[in-house]
Coordinates of C-alpha atoms and ligand atoms in Angstrom, one line a residue:
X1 CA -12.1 -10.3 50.6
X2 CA -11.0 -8.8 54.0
X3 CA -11.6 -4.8 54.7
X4 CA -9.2 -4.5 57.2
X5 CA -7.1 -1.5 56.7
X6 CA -8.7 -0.6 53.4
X7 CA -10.2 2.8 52.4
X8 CA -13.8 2.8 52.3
X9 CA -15.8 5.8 50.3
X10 CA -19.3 5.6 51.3
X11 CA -21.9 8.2 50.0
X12 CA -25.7 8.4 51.6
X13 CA -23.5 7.2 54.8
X14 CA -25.9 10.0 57.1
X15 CA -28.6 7.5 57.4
X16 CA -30.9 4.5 56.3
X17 CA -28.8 1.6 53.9
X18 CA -24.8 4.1 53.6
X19 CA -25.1 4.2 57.7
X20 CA -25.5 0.7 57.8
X21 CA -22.6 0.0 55.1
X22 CA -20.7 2.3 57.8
X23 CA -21.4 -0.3 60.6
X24 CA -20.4 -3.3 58.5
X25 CA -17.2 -1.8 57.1
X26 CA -15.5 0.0 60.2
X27 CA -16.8 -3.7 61.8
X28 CA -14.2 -5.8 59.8
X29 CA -11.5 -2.4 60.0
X30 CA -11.7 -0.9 57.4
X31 CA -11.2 3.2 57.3
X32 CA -14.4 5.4 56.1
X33 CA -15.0 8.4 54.2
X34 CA -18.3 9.1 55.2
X35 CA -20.2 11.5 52.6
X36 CA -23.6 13.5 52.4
X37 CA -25.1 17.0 52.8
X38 CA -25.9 16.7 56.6
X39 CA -22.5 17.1 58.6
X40 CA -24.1 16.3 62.2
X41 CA -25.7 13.2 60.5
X42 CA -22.3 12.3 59.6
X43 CA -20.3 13.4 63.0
X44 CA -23.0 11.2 64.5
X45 CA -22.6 8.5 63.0
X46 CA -18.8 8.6 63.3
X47 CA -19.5 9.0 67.0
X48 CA -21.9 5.9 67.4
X49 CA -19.2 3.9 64.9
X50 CA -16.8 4.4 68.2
X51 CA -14.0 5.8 65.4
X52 CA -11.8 8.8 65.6
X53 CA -9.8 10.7 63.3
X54 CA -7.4 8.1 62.5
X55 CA -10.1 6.3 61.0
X56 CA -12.9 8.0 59.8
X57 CA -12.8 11.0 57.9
X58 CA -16.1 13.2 57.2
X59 CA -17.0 14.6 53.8
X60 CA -19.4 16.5 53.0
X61 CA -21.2 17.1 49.6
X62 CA -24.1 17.7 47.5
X63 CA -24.5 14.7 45.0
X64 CA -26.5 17.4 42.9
X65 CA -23.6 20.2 42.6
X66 CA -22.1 18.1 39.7
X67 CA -19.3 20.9 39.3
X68 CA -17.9 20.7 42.8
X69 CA -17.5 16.9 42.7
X70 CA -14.3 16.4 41.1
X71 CA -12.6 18.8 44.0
X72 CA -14.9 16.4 46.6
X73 CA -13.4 13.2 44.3
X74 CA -9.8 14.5 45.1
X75 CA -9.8 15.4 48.8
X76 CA -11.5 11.7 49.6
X77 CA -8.2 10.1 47.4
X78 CA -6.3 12.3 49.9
X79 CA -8.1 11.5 53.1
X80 CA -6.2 8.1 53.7
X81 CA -3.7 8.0 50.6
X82 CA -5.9 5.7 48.5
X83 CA -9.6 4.6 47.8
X84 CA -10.2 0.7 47.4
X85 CA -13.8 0.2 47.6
X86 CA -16.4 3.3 46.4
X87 CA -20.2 3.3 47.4
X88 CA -22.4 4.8 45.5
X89 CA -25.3 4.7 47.8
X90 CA -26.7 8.2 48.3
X91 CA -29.4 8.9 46.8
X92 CA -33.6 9.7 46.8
X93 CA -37.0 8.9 45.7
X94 CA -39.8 10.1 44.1
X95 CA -43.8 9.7 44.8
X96 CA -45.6 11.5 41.7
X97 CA -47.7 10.5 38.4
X98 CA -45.3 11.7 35.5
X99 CA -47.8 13.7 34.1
X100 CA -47.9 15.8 37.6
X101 CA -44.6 16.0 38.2
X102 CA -42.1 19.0 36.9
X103 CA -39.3 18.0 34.6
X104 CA -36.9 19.7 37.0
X105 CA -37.6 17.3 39.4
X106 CA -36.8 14.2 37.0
X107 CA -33.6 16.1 36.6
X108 CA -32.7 16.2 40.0
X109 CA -33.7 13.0 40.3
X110 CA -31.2 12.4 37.6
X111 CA -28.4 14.6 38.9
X112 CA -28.4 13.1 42.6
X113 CA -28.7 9.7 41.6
X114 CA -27.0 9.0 38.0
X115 CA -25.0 12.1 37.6
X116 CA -23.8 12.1 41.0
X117 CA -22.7 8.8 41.2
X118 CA -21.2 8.3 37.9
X119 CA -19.2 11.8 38.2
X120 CA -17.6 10.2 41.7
X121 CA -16.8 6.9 40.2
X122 CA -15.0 8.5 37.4
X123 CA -13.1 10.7 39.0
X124 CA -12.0 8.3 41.4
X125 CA -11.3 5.3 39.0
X126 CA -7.7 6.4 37.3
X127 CA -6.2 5.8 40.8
X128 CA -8.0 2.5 41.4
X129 CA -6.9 1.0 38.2
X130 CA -4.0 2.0 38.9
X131 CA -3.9 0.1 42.1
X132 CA -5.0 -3.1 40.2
X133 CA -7.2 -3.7 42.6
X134 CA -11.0 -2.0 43.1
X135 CA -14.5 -2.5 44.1
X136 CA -17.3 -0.2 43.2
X137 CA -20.5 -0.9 44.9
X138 CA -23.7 0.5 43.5
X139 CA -27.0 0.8 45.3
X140 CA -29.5 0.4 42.8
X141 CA -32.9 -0.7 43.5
X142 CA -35.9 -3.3 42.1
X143 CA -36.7 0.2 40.3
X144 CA -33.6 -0.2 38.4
X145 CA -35.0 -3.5 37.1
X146 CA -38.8 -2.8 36.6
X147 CA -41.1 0.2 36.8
X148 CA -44.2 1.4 38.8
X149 CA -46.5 4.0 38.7
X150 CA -45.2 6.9 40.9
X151 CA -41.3 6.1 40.5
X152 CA -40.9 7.6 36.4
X153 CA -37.9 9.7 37.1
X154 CA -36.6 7.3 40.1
X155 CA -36.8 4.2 38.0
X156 CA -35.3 5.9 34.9
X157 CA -32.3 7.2 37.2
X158 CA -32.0 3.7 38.6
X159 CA -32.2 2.2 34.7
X160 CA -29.7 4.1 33.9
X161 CA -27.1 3.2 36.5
X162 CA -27.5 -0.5 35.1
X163 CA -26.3 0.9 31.9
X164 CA -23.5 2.6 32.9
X165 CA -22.0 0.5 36.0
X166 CA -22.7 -2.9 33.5
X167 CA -20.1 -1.1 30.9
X168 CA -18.1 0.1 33.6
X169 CA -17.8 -3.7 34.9
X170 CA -16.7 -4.9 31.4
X171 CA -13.9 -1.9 30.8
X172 CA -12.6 -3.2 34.5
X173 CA -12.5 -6.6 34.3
X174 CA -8.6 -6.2 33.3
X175 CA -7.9 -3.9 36.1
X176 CA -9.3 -6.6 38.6
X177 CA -11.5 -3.3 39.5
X178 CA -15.1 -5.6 40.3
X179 CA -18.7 -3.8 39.8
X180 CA -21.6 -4.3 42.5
X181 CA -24.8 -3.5 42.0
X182 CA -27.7 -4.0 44.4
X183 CA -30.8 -4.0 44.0
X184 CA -32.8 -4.0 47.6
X185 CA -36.6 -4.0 47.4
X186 CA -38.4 -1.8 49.9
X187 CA -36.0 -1.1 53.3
X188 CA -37.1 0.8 56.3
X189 CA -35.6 4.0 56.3
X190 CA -36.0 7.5 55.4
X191 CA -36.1 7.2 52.0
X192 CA -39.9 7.4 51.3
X193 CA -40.4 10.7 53.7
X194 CA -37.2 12.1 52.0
X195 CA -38.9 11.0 48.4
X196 CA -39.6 14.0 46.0
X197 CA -43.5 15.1 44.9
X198 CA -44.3 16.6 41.4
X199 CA -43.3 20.0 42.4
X200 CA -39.8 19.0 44.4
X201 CA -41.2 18.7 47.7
X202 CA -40.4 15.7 49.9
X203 CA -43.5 13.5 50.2
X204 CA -42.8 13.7 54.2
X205 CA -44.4 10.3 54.9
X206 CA -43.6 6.7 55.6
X207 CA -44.8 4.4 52.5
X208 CA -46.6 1.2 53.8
X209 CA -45.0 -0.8 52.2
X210 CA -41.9 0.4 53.8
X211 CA -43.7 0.5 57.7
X212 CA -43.4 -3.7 57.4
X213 CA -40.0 -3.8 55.2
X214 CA -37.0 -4.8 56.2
X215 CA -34.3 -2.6 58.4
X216 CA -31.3 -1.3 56.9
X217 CA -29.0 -3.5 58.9
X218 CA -30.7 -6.8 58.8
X219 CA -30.1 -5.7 54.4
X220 CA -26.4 -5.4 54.9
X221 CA -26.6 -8.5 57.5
X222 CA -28.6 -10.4 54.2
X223 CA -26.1 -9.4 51.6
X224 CA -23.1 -9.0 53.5
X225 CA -21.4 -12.3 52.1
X226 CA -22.0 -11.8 48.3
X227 CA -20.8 -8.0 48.9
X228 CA -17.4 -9.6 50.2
X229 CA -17.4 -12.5 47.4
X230 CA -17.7 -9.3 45.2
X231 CA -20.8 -10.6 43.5
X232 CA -22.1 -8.7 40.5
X233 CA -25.6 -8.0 41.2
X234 CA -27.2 -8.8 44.3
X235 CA -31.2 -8.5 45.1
X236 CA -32.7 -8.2 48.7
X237 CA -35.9 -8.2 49.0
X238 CA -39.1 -10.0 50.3
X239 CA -40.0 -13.2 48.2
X240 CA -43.1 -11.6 46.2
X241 CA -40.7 -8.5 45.3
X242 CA -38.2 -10.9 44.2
X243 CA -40.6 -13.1 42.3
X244 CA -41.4 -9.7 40.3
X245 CA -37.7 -9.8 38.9
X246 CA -38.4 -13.3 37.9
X247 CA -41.9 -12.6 35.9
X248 CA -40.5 -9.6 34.5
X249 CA -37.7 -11.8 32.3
X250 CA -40.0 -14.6 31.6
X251 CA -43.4 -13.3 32.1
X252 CA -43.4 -9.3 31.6
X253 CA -47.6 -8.8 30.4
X254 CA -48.2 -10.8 34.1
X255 CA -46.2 -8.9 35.7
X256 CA -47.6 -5.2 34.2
X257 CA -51.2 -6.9 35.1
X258 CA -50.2 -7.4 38.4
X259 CA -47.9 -4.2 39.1
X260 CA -51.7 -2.5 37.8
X261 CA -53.3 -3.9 40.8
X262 CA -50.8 -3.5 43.2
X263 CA -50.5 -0.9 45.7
X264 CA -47.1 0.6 45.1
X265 CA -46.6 3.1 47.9
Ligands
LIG1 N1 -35.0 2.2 51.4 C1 -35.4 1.6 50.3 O1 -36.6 1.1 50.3 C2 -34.5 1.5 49.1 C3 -34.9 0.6 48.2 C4 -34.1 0.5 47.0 C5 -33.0 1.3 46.9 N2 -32.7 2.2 47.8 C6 -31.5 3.1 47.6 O2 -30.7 3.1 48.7 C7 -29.9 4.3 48.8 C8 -29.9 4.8 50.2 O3 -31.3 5.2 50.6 P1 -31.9 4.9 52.0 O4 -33.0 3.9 51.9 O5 -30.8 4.6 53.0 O6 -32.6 6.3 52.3 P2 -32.2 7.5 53.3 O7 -32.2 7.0 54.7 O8 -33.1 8.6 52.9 O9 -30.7 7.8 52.9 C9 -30.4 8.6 51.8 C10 -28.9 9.1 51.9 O10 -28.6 9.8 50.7 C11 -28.1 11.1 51.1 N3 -28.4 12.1 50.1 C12 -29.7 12.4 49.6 N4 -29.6 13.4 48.8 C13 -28.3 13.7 48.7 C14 -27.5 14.7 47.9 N5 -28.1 15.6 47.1 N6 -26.2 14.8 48.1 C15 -25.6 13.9 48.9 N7 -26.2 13.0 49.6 C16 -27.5 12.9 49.5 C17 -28.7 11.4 52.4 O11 -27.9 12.2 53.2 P3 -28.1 13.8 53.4 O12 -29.5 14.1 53.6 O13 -27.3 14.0 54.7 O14 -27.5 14.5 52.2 C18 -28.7 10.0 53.1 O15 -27.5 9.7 53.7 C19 -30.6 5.2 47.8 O16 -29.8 5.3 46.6 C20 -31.9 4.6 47.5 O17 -32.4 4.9 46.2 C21 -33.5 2.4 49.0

């Protein structure tokens, strides 16, 4: 699949894993709508991508203000005329026990991640099946597959993306519309300090797990191919992350005994 000249929507694109997506993109030509809260984050990083006007169009919005999404859905399917490839990449954490942490918290959890996302994709999606031709990408996470302690409301948001983006990839197959979703273990970027505490605070530190992880680039760099061969779910992560995915199909009691001795932060 070549990018060149296609129309790129990237949400999460101020920082971490959606700035990096920017790189690769605008790298093979393609034109980007660059979405998130933080407008100088996104001038930035149109700045650093070298791209003008012509080519990259900022957007800002709040993946949590479900009701002004369908207006944000619109103006990005007028930005360039058409939207060929969707990434649903913005999106945050959580580090709390369940039982300490405020049920409006899940929710937002919920509403930035799932709701979010899913209100995006199907507001954009008449006009891509339309087209005959589409690619969603979804950034999921190992959190989508299995759970930890300290991740309740970001796993279940996760979970439920896999329910919702498998279904969408079945009602799309006839459209030739294909459905990505990726599921990177720990990455080095903001995305612990950003996290949310019980209360809705951001946990304002870098995990350790995250200080020897992976950057966000040498991720895209790792997945890059299977994201252009339009693979269906792609995982990135270091070989005793990935072997988790593995034991929790075949061997899920191992894997809970070890998840209860691991250090998960
Ligand atoms: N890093 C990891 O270890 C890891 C692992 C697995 C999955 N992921 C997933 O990767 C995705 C990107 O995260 P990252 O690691 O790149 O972290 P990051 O550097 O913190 O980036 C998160 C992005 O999401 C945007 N965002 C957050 N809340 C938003 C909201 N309410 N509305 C709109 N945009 C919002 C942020 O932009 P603004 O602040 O400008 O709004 C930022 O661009 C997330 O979905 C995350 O769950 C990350």
């Amino acid at each position: 699949m070549s990018y060149k000249n296609k129309n790129v929507w990237i949400t999460g694109a101020s920082s971490g894993i959606g700035e990096s997506f920017a790189r690769a993109f605008f790298k093979e030509g393609a034109n980007l709508i660059l979405s998130s809260r933080r407008i100088e984050e996104l001038e930035r990083v149109k700045s650093d991508l070298g791209g003008d006007d012509s080519n990259i169009y900022i957007l800002t919005l709040d993946l949590a203000d479900s009701a002004t999404l369908p207006a944000k859905a619109k103006e990005a399917l007028g930005a360039f005329g058409a939207i060929d490839v969707l990434v649903n990449n913005g999106g945050i954490s959580q580090r709390s026990l369940f039982e300490e942490t405020e049920m409006d918290t899940i929710r937002r959890l919920m509403e930035v991640n799932f709701f979010g996302s899913a209100i995006l994709t199907k507001q954009v999606l008449p006009a891509i099946m339309e087209q005959k031709e589409g690619h969603i990408i979804v950034t999921s996470s190992l959190a989508g597959k299995f759970g930890t302690k300290f991740r309740s409301g970001y796993a279940a948001s996760k979970h439920a993306m896999h329910g919702l983006f498998d279904c969408i990839r079945q009602e799309m197959y006839d459209y030739n519309v294909a459905v990505t979703i990726i599921c990177p273990g720990p990455i080095k970027t903001s995305i612990t300090e950003n996290a949310l505490t019980g209360d809705g605070t951001s946990f304002g530190e870098i995990g350790d797990l995250h200080k020897s992880a992976m950057d966000a680039d040498e991720m895209i760099q790792k997945i890059w191919g299977r994201v252009k061969s339009r693979n269906e779910e792609i995982y990135v992560a270091r070989p005793k992350e990935l072997l988790a995915l593995y034991l929790k199909r075949w061997a899920p009691g191992l894997l809970n005994l070890i998840l209860k001795r691991s250090k998960v932060v």
